[in-house]
Amino acid sequence: MDTTRSQQLMAEASKVIPGGVNSPVRAFRSVGGAPIFYDHAKGSRVWDVDRNVYVDFVGSWGPMILGHAPEVVLEAVRAQLGRGTSFGAPTELEVRMAQAVVAAVPSIEMVRMVSSGTEATMSALRLARGFTGRDLFVKFDGNYHGHSDALLTSAGSGLVTLGIPSTPGVTAGAAGDTIVLPYNDIAAVVQAFEARGDRIAAVIVEPVAGNMGVVPPRPGFLEGLRAVCDSFGSVLIFDEVITGFRVALGGAQERYAVTPDLTTLGKIIGGGFPVGAFGGRAEIMERLAPLGPVYQAGTLSGNPIAMVAGLALIGELSKPGVYAELERKGARLASGICKAAETAGIETCCTRVGSMSCTFFTAEDVVDWATAATSDTQRYAAFFRGMLERGVTLAPSQYEATFTSLAHTDEDIDIAIAAAAETLEELS
Ligand code: KE4
């Protein structure tokens, strides 16, 4: 596969952008080789700058649930562009977007728009601390909630991909109030609360972990978090930046019927534009400035282009049958790859929730970071490269999710399964 132009661009990029990328996970550091530079994308396909075409299962790390450049979003954006792209003033579009989020996610009584998932989780944590007057909070090993200081301890995604245990620049003061516990271990949570529960402002959790690969919640885990937060008056925050509008219209909280106090959103709700959001119980949200004393702000928060894109996308996802189709496509892909590994005699742990899935190269049953970390990342790297050579893009890390979209046809999925069978046969 000719990647000459990508390599040339990477050489130029590396001179002016750290590592040549604007986000570390794009750098292919854990899978080897130089990153491919994308030229354009449409539906289930992406084209790189060397005119290679791929069936894409990264989907910009989650937002492209309708596929790339869906006409419904493009039309909405085109219609808005000539009317102005950002005003720094309230618009009707922000009201309609807030109403759409509130309608889709019943636990969200009020919502504030921001411009990234990181902003959403950072703000939700500050709000929970301001609401409770407490400092400590619980997060889980291998969960990733963006790169704000307090949340970067023992985080997943790029940190585990690059083997960065903790991040220089995050001070002891910033990280000192973070309690990190094993995912899916409700006993550890109860023990932490019994020791310090009256000082714990919040628990923040990925209700389906998507940043150490895909790890579903064990039965009782989310329910246990709800119960312990109720017992100690702590705020339960579901970080649904990945799972929001992905695993159900109402997110993981709809799928697992557990109601958080606050929810963070991102990715899909922006329709491919920079959008994050956080929302939840009105009595908590009303502590936010300008109503209350907890400050949070953003120049481009709720900007009209991102709002029309998000509204168009949510409108499509609200149509009947959408999540059944995402479920069908997700299952077809995940089971096909899993069967191909079995046929090749390669031990894997295959996980899936709806249209997000993962093939862990380990014989362990992956339930948390400790078991996810037993994966053979070199074998995943070889799998990733073999798939890329065969025209299929997966996440360039064992510790991310594979995303199936509404744009993937059964033929696309069968192409990926055939590529996996060939690649895994080579690896066996
Ligand atoms: P952003 O700041 O990247 O928009 O969102 C941070 C974030 C928060 N919460 C969860 C559950 C997330 O998954 C993320 C971001 N996800 C990563 C990859 N899984 C984004 C990709 C990247 O870092 O380039």
Coordinates of N, CA and C in Angstrom, one line a residue, residues 22-26 60-61 116-122 125 137-167 170 178 180-181 183 204-215 237-243 264-267 356 368-369 397 399-401 403:
N22 N -2.5 16.2 16.5 CA -3.2 17.1 17.4 C -3.9 16.3 18.5
S23 N -3.7 15.0 18.5 CA -4.2 14.2 19.6 C -3.3 12.9 19.6
P24 N -2.7 12.5 20.8 CA -1.7 11.5 20.8 C -2.2 10.1 20.2
V25 N -3.4 9.8 20.4 CA -3.8 8.4 20.0 C -3.8 8.3 18.5
R26 N -3.7 9.4 17.7 CA -3.7 9.3 16.3 C -2.3 8.9 15.7
S60 N -14.1 8.6 13.7 CA -13.6 9.8 14.4 C -13.7 9.6 15.9
W61 N -13.6 8.3 16.3 CA -13.6 7.9 17.8 C -15.0 8.0 18.4
S116 N -16.1 20.4 24.2 CA -15.4 19.1 24.2 C -15.9 18.2 25.4
G117 N -15.6 16.9 25.3 CA -15.9 16.0 26.4 C -15.1 16.4 27.6
T118 N -13.8 16.8 27.4 CA -13.0 17.2 28.5 C -13.6 18.4 29.3
E119 N -14.1 19.3 28.6 CA -14.8 20.5 29.3 C -16.0 20.0 30.0
A120 N -16.7 19.0 29.4 CA -18.0 18.6 30.1 C -17.7 17.9 31.4
T121 N -16.7 17.0 31.4 CA -16.4 16.2 32.6 C -15.7 17.1 33.7
M122 N -14.8 18.0 33.2 CA -14.2 18.9 34.1 C -15.2 19.8 34.8
L125 N -17.5 17.8 37.3 CA -16.8 17.5 38.6 C -16.8 18.7 39.5
F137 N -13.2 12.7 45.1 CA -14.1 12.0 44.1 C -13.5 10.7 43.7
V138 N -14.4 9.8 43.3 CA -13.9 8.4 42.8 C -14.0 8.4 41.3
K139 N -12.9 7.8 40.7 CA -12.9 7.4 39.3 C -12.4 6.0 39.3
F140 N -12.3 5.4 38.1 CA -12.0 4.0 37.9 C -10.8 3.9 37.0
D141 N -9.9 3.0 37.4 CA -8.7 2.6 36.7 C -9.1 2.3 35.2
G142 N -8.4 2.9 34.3 CA -8.7 2.6 32.9 C -9.8 3.4 32.3
N143 N -10.6 4.1 33.1 CA -11.6 5.0 32.5 C -10.9 6.3 32.1
Y144 N -11.3 6.9 31.0 CA -10.7 8.1 30.5 C -11.9 9.2 30.4
H145 N -11.6 10.3 31.0 CA -12.7 11.4 31.1 C -12.1 12.7 30.5
G146 N -11.2 12.6 29.5 CA -10.6 13.8 29.0 C -9.4 14.1 29.8
H147 N -8.7 15.3 29.5 CA -7.4 15.5 30.0 C -7.3 16.7 31.0
S148 N -8.4 16.9 31.8 CA -8.3 17.9 32.9 C -7.5 17.3 34.0
D149 N -6.8 18.1 34.8 CA -5.8 17.6 35.7 C -6.3 16.5 36.6
A150 N -7.4 16.8 37.3 CA -7.9 15.9 38.4 C -8.3 14.5 37.8
L151 N -8.6 14.5 36.5 CA -9.2 13.3 35.9 C -8.2 12.5 35.2
L152 N -6.9 13.0 35.2 CA -5.9 12.3 34.4 C -5.2 11.1 35.2
T153 N -5.6 10.9 36.4 CA -4.9 9.9 37.2 C -5.4 8.5 36.7
S154 N -4.4 7.6 36.4 CA -4.8 6.2 36.0 C -5.9 6.2 35.0
A155 N -5.7 7.1 34.0 CA -6.7 7.2 32.9 C -6.4 6.2 31.8
G156 N -7.5 6.0 31.0 CA -7.3 5.0 29.9 C -7.0 5.8 28.6
S157 N -7.5 5.2 27.5 CA -7.3 5.8 26.1 C -5.8 6.1 25.9
G158 N -5.4 7.3 25.5 CA -4.0 7.5 25.0 C -3.0 7.3 26.1
L159 N -3.4 7.4 27.4 CA -2.4 7.2 28.5 C -2.0 5.7 28.5
V160 N -2.9 4.8 28.5 CA -2.6 3.4 28.5 C -2.0 3.0 27.2
T161 N -2.5 3.6 26.1 CA -2.0 3.3 24.8 C -0.5 3.6 24.7
L162 N -0.1 4.7 25.3 CA 1.3 5.2 25.2 C 2.1 4.8 26.5
G163 N 1.4 4.1 27.4 CA 2.1 3.6 28.6 C 2.5 4.8 29.5
I164 N 1.6 5.8 29.6 CA 2.0 7.0 30.4 C 1.3 6.8 31.8
P165 N 2.0 6.4 32.8 CA 1.3 6.1 34.1 C 0.6 7.3 34.7
S166 N 1.4 8.4 34.8 CA 0.7 9.6 35.3 C 1.4 10.7 34.5
T167 N 0.8 11.9 34.6 CA 1.2 12.9 33.6 C 2.0 14.0 34.4
V170 N 0.7 17.5 36.2 CA -0.5 17.4 37.1 C 0.1 17.3 38.6
T178 N -8.3 12.6 44.2 CA -8.8 11.6 43.3 C -8.6 10.2 43.9
V180 N -8.8 6.4 43.1 CA -8.9 5.5 41.9 C -9.2 4.1 42.3
L181 N -10.2 3.5 41.8 CA -10.6 2.1 42.2 C -10.8 1.2 41.0
Y183 N -12.4 -0.9 38.1 CA -13.7 -0.9 37.5 C -14.4 -2.2 37.8
I204 N -17.4 9.4 39.3 CA -17.6 9.6 37.9 C -17.2 8.2 37.2
V205 N -18.0 7.8 36.3 CA -17.8 6.4 35.7 C -18.2 6.4 34.2
E206 N -17.5 5.7 33.4 CA -17.9 5.4 32.1 C -18.9 4.2 32.3
P207 N -20.2 4.4 32.1 CA -21.1 3.3 32.4 C -20.9 2.1 31.5
V208 N -20.4 2.3 30.3 CA -19.7 1.2 29.6 C -18.3 1.7 29.3
A209 N -17.3 1.0 29.8 CA -15.9 1.5 29.6 C -15.6 1.4 28.1
G210 N -15.1 2.5 27.6 CA -14.7 2.5 26.1 C -13.3 2.9 25.9
N211 N -12.5 3.1 27.0 CA -11.1 3.6 26.9 C -10.1 2.7 27.4
M212 N -10.5 1.5 27.7 CA -9.5 0.4 27.9 C -9.9 -0.8 27.1
G213 N -10.3 -0.5 25.9 CA -11.1 -1.4 25.1 C -12.6 -1.2 25.6
V214 N -13.5 -2.1 25.1 CA -14.9 -2.0 25.6 C -15.1 -3.0 26.7
V215 N -15.5 -2.5 27.9 CA -15.7 -3.3 29.1 C -17.1 -3.0 29.6
I237 N -22.0 10.7 38.6 CA -21.8 11.2 37.2 C -21.6 10.1 36.2
F238 N -22.4 10.0 35.3 CA -22.2 9.1 34.1 C -21.5 9.8 33.0
D239 N -20.3 9.4 32.7 CA -19.6 10.0 31.6 C -20.0 9.3 30.3
E240 N -21.0 9.8 29.6 CA -21.6 9.2 28.4 C -21.1 9.9 27.2
V241 N -19.8 10.4 27.2 CA -19.3 11.0 26.0 C -19.2 10.0 24.9
I242 N -18.9 8.8 25.2 CA -19.0 7.7 24.1 C -20.4 7.1 24.0
T243 N -20.9 6.7 25.2 CA -22.1 5.9 25.1 C -23.4 6.7 24.9
T264 N -22.4 13.5 31.4 CA -21.6 14.3 30.4 C -21.8 13.6 29.1
L265 N -21.8 14.5 28.0 CA -22.0 14.1 26.7 C -20.9 14.7 25.8
G266 N -20.8 14.2 24.6 CA -19.8 14.7 23.6 C -20.0 14.0 22.3
K267 N -18.9 14.0 21.5 CA -18.8 13.2 20.3 C -20.1 13.3 19.4
M356 N -20.6 -0.6 19.7 CA -19.2 -0.5 20.1 C -18.7 -1.8 20.6
D368 N -11.9 -5.4 33.8 CA -11.3 -4.2 34.4 C -10.0 -3.9 33.7
W369 N -9.3 -2.8 34.3 CA -8.0 -2.5 33.6 C -7.0 -3.6 33.8
S397 N -5.1 1.3 18.5 CA -4.7 1.0 19.9 C -5.6 -0.2 20.4
Y399 N -6.6 -0.5 23.2 CA -7.4 0.0 24.3 C -8.4 1.1 23.9
E400 N -9.0 0.9 22.7 CA -10.1 1.8 22.2 C -11.3 0.9 21.8
A401 N -12.2 1.6 21.2 CA -13.4 0.9 20.7 C -13.5 0.8 19.2
F403 N -16.2 1.1 16.3 CA -17.5 1.6 16.1 C -18.2 1.3 14.8

